[in-house]
Coordinates of C-alpha atoms and ligand atoms in Angstrom, one line a residue:
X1 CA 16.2 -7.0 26.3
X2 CA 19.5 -8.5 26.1
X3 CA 18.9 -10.2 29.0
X4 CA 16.2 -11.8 27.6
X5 CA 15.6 -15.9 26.7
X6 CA 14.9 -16.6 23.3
X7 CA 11.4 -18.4 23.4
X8 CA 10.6 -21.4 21.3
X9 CA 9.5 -19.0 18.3
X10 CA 12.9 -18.6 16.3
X11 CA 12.7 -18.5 12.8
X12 CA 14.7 -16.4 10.5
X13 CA 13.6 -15.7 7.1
X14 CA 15.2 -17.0 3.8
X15 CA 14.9 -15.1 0.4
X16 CA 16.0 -18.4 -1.6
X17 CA 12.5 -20.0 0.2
X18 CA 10.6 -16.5 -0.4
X19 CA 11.8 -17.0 -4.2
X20 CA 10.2 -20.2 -4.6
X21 CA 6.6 -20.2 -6.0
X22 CA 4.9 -23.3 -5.6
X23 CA 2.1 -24.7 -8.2
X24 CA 0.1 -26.0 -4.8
X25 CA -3.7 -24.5 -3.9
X26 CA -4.0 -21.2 -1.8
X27 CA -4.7 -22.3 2.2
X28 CA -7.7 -20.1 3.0
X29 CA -8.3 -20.3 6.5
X30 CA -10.5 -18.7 9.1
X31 CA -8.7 -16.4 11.5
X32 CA -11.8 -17.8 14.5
X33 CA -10.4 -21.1 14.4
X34 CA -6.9 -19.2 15.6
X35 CA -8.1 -16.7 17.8
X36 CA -8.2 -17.3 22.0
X37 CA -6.7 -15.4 24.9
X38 CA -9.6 -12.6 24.6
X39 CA -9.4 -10.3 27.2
X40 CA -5.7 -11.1 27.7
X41 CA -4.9 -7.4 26.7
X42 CA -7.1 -6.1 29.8
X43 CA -6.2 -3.0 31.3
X44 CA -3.1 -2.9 28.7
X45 CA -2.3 -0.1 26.2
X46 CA -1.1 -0.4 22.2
X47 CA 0.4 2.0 19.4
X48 CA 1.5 1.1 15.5
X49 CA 3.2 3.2 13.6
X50 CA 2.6 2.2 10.2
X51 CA 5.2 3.1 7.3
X52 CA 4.1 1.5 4.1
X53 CA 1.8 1.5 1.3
X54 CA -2.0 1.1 1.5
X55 CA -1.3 -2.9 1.7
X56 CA 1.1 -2.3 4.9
X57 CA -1.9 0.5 6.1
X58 CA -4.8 -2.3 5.6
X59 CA -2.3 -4.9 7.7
X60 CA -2.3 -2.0 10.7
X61 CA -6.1 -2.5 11.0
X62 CA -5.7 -5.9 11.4
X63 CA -3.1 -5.7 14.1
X64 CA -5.3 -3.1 15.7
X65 CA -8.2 -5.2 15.6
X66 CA -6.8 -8.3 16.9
X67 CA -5.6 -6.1 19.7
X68 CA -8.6 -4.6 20.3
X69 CA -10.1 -8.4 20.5
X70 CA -7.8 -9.3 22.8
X71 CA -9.2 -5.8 24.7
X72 CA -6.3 -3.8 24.6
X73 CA -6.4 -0.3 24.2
X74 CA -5.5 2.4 22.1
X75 CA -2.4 4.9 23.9
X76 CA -2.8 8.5 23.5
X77 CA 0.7 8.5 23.8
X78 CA 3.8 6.7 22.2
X79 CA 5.7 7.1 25.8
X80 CA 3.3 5.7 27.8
X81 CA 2.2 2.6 25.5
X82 CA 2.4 -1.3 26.8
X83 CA 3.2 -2.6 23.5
X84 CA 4.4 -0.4 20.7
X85 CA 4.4 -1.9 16.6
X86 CA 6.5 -1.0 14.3
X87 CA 4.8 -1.8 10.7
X88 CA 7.4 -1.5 8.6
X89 CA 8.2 -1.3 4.7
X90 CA 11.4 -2.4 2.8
X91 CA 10.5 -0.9 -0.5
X92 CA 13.5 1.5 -0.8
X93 CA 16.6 2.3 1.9
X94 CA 15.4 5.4 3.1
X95 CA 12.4 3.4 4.3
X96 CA 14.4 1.1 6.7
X97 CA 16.8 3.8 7.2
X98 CA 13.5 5.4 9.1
X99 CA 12.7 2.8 10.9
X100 CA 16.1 1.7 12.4
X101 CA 16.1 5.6 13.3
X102 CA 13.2 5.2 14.8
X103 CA 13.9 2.5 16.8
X104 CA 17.0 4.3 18.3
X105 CA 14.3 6.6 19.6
X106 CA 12.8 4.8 21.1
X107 CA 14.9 3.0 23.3
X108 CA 14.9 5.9 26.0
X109 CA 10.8 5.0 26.4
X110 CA 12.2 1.1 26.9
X111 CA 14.5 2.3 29.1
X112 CA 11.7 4.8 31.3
X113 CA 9.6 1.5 31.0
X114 CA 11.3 -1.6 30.9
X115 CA 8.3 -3.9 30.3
X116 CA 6.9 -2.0 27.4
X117 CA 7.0 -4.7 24.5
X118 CA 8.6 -3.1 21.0
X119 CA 7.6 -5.2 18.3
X120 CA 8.9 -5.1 14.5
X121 CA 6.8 -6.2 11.7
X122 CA 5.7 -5.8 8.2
X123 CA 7.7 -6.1 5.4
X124 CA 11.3 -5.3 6.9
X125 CA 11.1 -8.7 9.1
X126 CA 10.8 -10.7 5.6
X127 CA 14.5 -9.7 4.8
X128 CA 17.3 -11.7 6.0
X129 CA 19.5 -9.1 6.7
X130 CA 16.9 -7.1 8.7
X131 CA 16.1 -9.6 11.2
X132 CA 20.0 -10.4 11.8
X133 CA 20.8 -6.1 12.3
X134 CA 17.9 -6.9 15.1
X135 CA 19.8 -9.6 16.6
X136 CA 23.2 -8.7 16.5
X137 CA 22.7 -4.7 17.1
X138 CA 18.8 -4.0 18.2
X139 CA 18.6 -5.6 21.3
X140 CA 15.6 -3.8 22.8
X141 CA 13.2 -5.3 20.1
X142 CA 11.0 -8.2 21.9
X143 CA 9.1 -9.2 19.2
X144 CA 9.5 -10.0 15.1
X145 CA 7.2 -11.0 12.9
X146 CA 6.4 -11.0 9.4
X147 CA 3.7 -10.6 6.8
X148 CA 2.2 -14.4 6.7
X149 CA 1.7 -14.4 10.8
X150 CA 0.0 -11.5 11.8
X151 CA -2.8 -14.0 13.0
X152 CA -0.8 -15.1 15.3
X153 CA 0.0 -12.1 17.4
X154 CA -2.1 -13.4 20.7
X155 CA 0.0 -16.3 21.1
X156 CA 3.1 -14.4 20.5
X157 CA 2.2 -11.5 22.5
X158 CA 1.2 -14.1 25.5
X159 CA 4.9 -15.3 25.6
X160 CA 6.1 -12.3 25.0
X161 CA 4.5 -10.5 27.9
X162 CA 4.1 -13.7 30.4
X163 CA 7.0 -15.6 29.5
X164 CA 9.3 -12.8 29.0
X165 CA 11.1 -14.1 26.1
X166 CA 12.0 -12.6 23.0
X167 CA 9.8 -13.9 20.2
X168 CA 11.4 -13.6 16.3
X169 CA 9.0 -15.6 14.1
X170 CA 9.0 -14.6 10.2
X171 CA 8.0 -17.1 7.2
X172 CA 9.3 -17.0 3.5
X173 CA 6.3 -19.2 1.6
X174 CA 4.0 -18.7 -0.8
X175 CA 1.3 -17.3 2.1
X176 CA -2.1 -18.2 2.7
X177 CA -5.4 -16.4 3.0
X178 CA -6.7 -15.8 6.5
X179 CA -10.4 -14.7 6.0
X180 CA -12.4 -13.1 8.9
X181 CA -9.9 -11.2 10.8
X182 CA -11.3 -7.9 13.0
X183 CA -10.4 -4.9 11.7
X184 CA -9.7 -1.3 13.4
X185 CA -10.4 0.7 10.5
X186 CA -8.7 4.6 10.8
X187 CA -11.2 6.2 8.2
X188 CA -15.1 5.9 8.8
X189 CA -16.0 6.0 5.2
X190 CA -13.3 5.1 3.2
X191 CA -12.4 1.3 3.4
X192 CA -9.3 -0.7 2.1
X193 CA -10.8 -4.2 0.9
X194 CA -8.2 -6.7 -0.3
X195 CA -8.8 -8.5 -3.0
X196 CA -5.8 -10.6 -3.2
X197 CA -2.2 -10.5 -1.8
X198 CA 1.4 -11.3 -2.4
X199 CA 3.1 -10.8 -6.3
X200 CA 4.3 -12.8 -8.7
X201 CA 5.4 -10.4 -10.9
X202 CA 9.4 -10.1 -9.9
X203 CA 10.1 -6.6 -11.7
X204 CA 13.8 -6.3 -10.9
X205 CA 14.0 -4.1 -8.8
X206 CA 11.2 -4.8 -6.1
X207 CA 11.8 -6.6 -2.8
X208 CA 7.8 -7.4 -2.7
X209 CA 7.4 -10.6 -4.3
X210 CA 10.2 -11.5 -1.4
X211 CA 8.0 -9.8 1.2
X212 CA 4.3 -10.8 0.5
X213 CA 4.5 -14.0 -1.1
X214 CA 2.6 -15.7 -3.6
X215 CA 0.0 -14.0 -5.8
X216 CA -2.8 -15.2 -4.5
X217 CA -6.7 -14.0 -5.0
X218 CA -9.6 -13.6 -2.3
X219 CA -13.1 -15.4 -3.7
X220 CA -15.2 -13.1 -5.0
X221 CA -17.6 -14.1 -2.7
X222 CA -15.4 -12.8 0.5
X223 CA -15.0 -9.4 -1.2
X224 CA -18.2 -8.8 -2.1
X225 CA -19.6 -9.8 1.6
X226 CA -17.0 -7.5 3.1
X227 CA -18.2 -4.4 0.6
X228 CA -21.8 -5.3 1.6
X229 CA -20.9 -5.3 5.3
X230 CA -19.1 -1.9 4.8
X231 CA -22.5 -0.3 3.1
X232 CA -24.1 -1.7 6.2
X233 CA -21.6 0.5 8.5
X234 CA -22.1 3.6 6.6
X235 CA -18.8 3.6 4.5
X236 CA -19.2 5.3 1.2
X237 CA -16.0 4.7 -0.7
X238 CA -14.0 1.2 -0.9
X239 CA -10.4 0.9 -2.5
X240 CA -9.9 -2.5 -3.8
X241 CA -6.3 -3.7 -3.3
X242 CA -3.8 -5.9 -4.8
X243 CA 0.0 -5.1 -6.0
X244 CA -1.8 -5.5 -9.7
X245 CA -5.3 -6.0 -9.6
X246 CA -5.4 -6.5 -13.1
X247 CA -4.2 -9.9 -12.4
X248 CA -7.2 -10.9 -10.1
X249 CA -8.1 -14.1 -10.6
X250 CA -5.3 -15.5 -12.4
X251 CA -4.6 -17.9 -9.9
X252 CA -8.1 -19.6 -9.8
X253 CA -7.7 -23.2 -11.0
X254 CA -11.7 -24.2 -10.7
X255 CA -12.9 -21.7 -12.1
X256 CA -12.6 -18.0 -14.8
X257 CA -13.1 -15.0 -13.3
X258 CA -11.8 -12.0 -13.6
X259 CA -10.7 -7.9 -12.4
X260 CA -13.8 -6.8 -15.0
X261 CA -15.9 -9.3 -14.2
X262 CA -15.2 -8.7 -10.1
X263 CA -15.5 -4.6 -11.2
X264 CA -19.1 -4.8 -12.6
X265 CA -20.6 -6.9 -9.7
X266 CA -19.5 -4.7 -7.4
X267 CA -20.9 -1.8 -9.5
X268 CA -24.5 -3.2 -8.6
X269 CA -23.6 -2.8 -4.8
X270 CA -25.1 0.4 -3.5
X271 CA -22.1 2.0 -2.3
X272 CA -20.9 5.3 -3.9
X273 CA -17.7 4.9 -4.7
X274 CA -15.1 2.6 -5.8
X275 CA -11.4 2.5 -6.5
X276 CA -8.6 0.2 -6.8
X277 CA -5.0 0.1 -6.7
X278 CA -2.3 -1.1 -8.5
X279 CA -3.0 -1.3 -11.8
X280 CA -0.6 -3.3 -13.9
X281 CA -0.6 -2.1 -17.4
X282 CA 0.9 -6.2 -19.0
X283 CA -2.6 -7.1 -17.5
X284 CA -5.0 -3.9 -18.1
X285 CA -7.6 -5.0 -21.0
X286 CA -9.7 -3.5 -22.7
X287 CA -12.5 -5.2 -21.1
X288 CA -11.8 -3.6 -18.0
X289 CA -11.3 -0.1 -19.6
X290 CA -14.8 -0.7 -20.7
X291 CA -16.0 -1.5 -17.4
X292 CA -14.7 1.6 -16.0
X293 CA -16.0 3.7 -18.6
X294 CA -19.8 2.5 -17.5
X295 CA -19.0 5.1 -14.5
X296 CA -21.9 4.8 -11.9
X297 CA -20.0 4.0 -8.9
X298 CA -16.3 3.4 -10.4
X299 CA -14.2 6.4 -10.2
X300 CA -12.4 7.6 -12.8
X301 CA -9.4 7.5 -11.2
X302 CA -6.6 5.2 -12.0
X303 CA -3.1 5.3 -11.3
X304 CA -1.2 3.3 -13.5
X305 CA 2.6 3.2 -13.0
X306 CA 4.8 3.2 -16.3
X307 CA 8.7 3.3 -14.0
X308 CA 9.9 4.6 -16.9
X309 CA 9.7 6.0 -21.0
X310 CA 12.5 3.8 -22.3
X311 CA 11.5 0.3 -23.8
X312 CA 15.9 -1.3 -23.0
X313 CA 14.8 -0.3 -19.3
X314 CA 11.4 -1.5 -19.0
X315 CA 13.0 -5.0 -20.5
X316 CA 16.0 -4.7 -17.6
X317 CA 13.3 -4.0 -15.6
X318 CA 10.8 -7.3 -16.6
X319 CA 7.7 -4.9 -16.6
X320 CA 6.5 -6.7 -19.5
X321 CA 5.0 -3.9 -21.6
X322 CA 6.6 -1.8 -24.1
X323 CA 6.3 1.8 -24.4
X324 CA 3.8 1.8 -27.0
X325 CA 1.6 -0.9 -25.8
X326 CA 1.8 1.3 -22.4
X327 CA 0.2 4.6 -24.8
X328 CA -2.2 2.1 -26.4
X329 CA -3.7 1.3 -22.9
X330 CA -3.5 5.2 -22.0
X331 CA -5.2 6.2 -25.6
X332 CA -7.8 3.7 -24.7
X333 CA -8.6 5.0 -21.4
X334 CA -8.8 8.8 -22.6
X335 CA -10.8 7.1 -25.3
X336 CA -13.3 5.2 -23.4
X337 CA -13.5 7.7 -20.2
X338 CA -12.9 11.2 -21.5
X339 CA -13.1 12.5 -18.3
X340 CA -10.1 10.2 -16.4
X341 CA -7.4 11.5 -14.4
X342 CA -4.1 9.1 -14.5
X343 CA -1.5 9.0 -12.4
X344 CA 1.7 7.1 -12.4
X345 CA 4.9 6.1 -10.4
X346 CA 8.4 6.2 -12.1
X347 CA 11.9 5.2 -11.0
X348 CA 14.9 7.3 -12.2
X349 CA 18.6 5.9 -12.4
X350 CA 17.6 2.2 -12.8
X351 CA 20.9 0.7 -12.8
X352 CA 22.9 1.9 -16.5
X353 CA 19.8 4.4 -17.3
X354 CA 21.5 6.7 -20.0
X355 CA 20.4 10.5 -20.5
X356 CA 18.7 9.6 -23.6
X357 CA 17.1 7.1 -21.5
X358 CA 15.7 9.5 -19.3
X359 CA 14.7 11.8 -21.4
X360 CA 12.3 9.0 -23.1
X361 CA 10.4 9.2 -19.6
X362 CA 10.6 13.0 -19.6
X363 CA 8.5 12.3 -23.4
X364 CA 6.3 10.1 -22.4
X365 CA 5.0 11.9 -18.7
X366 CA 4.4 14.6 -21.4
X367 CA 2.5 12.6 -23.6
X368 CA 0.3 10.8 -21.6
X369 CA -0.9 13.9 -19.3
X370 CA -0.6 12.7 -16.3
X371 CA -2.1 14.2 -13.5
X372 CA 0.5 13.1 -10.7
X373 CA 3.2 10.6 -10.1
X374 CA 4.8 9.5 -7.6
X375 CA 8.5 9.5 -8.2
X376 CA 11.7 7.6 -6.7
X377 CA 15.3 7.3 -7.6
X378 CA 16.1 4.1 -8.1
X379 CA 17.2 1.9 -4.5
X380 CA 19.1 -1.5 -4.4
X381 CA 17.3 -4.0 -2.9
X382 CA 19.5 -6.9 -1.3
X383 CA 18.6 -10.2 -3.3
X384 CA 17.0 -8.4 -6.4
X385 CA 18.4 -9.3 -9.8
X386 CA 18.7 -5.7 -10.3
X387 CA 21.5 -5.0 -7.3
X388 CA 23.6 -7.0 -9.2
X389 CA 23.3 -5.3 -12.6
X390 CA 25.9 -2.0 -12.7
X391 CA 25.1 1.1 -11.5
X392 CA 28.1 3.8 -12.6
X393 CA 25.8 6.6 -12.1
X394 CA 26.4 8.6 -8.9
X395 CA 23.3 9.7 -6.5
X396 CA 23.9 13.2 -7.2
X397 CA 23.3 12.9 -10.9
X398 CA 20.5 10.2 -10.3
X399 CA 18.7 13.4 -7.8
X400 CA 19.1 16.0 -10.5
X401 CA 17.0 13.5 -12.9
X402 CA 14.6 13.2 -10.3
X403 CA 14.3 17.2 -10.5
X404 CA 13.9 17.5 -13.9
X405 CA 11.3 14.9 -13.9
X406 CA 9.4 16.2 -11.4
X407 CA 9.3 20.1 -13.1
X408 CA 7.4 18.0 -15.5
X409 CA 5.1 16.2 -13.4
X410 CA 4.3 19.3 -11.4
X411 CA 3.2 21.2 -14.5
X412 CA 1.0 17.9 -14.9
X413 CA -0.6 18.2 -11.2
X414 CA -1.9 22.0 -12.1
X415 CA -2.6 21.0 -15.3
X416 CA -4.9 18.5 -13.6
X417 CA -6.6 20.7 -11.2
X418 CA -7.4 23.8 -14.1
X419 CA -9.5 21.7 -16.0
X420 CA -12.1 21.9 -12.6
X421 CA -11.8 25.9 -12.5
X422 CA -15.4 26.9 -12.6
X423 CA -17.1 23.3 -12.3
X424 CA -19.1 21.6 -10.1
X425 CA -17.2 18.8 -8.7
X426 CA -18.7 16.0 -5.6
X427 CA -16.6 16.2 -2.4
X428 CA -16.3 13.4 -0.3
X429 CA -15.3 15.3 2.8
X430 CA -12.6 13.8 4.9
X431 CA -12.6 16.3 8.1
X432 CA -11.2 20.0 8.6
X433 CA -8.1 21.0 6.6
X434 CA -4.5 20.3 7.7
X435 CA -3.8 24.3 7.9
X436 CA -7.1 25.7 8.9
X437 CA -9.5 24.4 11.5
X438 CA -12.4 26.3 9.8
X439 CA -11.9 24.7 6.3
X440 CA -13.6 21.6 5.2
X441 CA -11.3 18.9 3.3
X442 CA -12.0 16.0 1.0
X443 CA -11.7 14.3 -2.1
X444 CA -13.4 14.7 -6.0
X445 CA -14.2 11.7 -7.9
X446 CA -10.9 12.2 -9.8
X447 CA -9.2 11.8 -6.5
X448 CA -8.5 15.8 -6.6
X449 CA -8.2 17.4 -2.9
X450 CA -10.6 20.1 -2.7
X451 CA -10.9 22.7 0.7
X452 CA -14.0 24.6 1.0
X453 CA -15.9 26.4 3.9
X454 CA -18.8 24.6 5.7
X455 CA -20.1 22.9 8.6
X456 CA -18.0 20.1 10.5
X457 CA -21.4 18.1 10.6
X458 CA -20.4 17.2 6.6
X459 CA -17.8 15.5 8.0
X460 CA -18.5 12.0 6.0
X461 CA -20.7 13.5 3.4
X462 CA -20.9 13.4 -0.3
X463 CA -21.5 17.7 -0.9
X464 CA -21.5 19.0 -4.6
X465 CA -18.4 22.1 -4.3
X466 CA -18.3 25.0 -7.3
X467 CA -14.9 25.2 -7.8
X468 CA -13.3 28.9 -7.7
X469 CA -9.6 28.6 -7.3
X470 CA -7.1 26.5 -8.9
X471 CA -3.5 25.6 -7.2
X472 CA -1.2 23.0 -7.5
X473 CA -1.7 20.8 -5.0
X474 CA -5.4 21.4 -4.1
X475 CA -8.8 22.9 -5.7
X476 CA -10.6 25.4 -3.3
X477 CA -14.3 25.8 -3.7
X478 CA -17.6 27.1 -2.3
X479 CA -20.0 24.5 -0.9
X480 CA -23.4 24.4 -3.2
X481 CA -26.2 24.4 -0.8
Ligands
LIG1 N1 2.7 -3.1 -7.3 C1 2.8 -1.7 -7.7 C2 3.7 -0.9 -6.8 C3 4.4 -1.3 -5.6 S1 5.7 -0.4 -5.0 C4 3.2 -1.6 -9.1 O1 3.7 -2.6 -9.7 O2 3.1 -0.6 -9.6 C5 5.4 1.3 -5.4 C6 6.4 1.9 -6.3 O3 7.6 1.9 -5.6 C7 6.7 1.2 -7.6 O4 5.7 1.5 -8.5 C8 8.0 1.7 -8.0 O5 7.9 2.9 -8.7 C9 8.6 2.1 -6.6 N2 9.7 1.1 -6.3 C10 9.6 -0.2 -6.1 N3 10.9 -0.7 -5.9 C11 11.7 0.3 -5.9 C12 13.1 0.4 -5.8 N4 13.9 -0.6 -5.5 N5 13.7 1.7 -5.9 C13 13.0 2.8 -6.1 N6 11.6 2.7 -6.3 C14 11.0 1.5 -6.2
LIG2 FE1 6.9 -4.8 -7.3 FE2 6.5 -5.2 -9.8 FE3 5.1 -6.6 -8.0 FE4 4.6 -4.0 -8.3 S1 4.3 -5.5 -9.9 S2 4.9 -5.1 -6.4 S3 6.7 -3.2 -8.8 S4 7.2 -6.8 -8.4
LIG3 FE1 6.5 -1.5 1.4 FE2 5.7 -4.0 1.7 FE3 4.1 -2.2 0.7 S1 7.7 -3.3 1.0 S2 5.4 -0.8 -0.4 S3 4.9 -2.2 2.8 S4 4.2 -4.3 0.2

């Protein structure tokens, strides 16, 4: 689309603006009052490929279900899509380094169909020097935008496709709420619900304050309407979502409520399961521990990243815990719920991370028995305070860290899944297995993947499972009539 006339949509992003966080009210607005052009997407076809956390995979289903509002279509195929939408994340550089590869791919479809529309959006699109690689080097991309605008897509899309013009619109500010926007959802009973957006924590490292915005909390009264909307539709597990949802609430000036608070009404609701994620353990209290530990509904599943063992890098780091207020939290929740499974994340070779360093995290992963973590060598992010602190240690060393450490965690994963050898467990089942069409799939309450043999018409069910064989990675069982 070199070719191609810019249209009047041409804003670049800024990461000074995206720094700023204002002391102003949260816009809540109603995505109705936005919405025309139905039935503009008539006869037309869409595909996303989505690439990011659950946040970025909740954001998909609102692209799909403006789409679908606007009546178009999901492709069976990438080739042979109208529109094609990248959702992208920018949370480490292999990420982007996917997508731009991804992009190259796709030019020979552009090129088989030159008015299929390639968008970019997501998180990427919030970073300066994303958006100017698009311009100077991308040039089949017709369309940019950013997290804050995705309620916008029918009017971008119109000029887009009638106007023929390329359309690069992405916002750095604090972000507002847009309530009531249609959703695609890709699981039938398990539901993402936001329950606020955007971070304000700034841990060195992490491009998503940048990305998302302001912290900013949905009313209660939203959330709990959406749950009660998904019970109606059948859905049987809702995972509440927020980059710390231990902060919910923070940011109400008219009122005090709380993550506990928000936990136990939604307890009452007659769905079966509940989760959330991320938990942030500066803002983990006791009072939610407790909330937890009531059980009923509320899994006892939490995943509760640490990023590392060694209290000089969690400071360089501005987590804002130390190591042993991070083991008071985790001896309170082994307290409280005996019967918890934890998982964390952890980044190795944070910029000047010594050996001894390291092998603080190796202690503490050992300690605190986890039960998974998801693990990452550390990745500079362009306008981070961290990519400007030095980093002398080279990627090879940095990998054979991330080795070690995960020897550990692994033993941690099986170590996990033995204490179920024998028991009964509760399956949600999620479909056949990935390997074997005849094998049933789904998830424990402790988030613990279990096959089994049975009937496809469980499909959605909650079965009770006897579990007989224990492996790493998965639980298999026999289904309990
Ligand atoms: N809000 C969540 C996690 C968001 S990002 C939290 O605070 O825990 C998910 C994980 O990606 C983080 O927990 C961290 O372990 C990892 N991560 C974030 N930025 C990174 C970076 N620059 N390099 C490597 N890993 C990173
Ligand atoms: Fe990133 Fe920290 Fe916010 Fe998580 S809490 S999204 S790691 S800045
Ligand atoms: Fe990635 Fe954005 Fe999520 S950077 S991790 S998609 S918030």
């Amino acid at each position: 689309m070199s070719n191609k006339e810019y249209s009047k949509y041409f804003v670049k992003p800024s990461i000074k603006d995206a720094r700023k966080r204002k002391v102003e009210d949260t816009v809540v607005l109603d995505f109705n009052e936005y919405f025309n052009l139905k039935g503009f997407g008539k006869g037309k076809t869409y595909r996303i490929e989505t690439y990011g956390c659950q946040a970025n995979e909740a954001d998909s289903e609102k692209i799909r279900g403006i789409l679908e509002a606007l009546e178009f279509t999901q492709s069976e195929t990438l080739e042979h899509a109208d529109i094609i939408l990248l959702n992208t994340c920018a949370i480490r550089e292999n990420a982007e380094n996917r997508v731009f590869g991804e992009l190259g791919r796709l030019k020979k479809f552009k090129r088989n169909n030159p008015n299929m529309i390639l968008g970019v959006c997501g998180c990427m699109p919030q970073e300066e020097k994303v958006v100017n690689k698009i311009l100077e080097q991308v040039h089949h991309v017709d369309l940019v935008f950013g997290t804050h605008n995705i309620y916008k897509l029918p009017e971008y899309l119109e000029t887009v496709i009638l106007s023929k013009e390329r359309v690069i619109e992405v916002f750095s500010e604090q972000g507002s709420i847009i309530e009531n926007m249609p959703k695609i959802r890709e699981n039938n009973r398990k539901a993402w619900v936001n329950i606020m957006y955007g971070c304000d924590e700034f841990c060195t490292y992490c491009i998503v304050p940048y990305t998302r915005g302001k912290e900013r909390s949905r009313d209660k009264n939203h959330i709990i309407t959406e749950v009660k909307d998904l019970i109606k539709e059948g859905y049987k597990e809702v995972t509440l979502l927020g980059q710390n949802v231990n902060s919910y609430g923070r940011d109400f000036k008219d009122k005090s409520y709380k993550f506990a608070q928000l936990l136990e009404e939604l307890q009452k609701l007659p769905i079966e399961r509940i989760r959330f994620t991320t938990s942030h353990p500066k803002d983990f209290d006791l009072e939610t521990v407790k909330v937890i530990a009531t059980g009923g509904n509320i899994m006892p599943y939490i995943h509760l990243p640490v990023q590392s063992g060694s209290n000089e890098i969690l400071k360089r780091m501005n987590r804002k815990y130390t190591k042993e207020s991070y083991m008071q939290l985790v001896n309170w929740i082994y307290e409280y719920i005996p019967n918890a499974s934890l998982t964390t994340d952890i980044i190795v070779g944070f910029p000047g991370e010594t050996e001894e360093q390291f092998n603080m995290t190796i202690e503490l992963v050992k300690e605190c028995r986890f039960e998974g973590a998801y693990t990452f060598v550390y990745s500079s992010r362009e306008g981070t305070p961290a990519a400007s602190y030095e980093d002398k240690l080279s990627l090879e060393d940095k990998k054979k860290r991330l080795y070690k450490l995960n020897e550990v965690v692994n033993d941690g994963y099986l170590i996990g899944n033995e204490r179920f050898a024998n028991k009964e467990v509760k399956v949600l089942v999620d479909g056949v297995s990935k390997n074997n069409d005849e094998i049933l799939a789904g998830y424990t309450e402790n988030q613990k993947l279990v096959n089994f043999r049975g009937p496809v018409e469980l499909i959605g069910e909650i079965v009770k499972v006897k579990i007989t064989d224990v492996k790493t990675w998965s639980l298999t069982g026999d289904l309990i009539e």
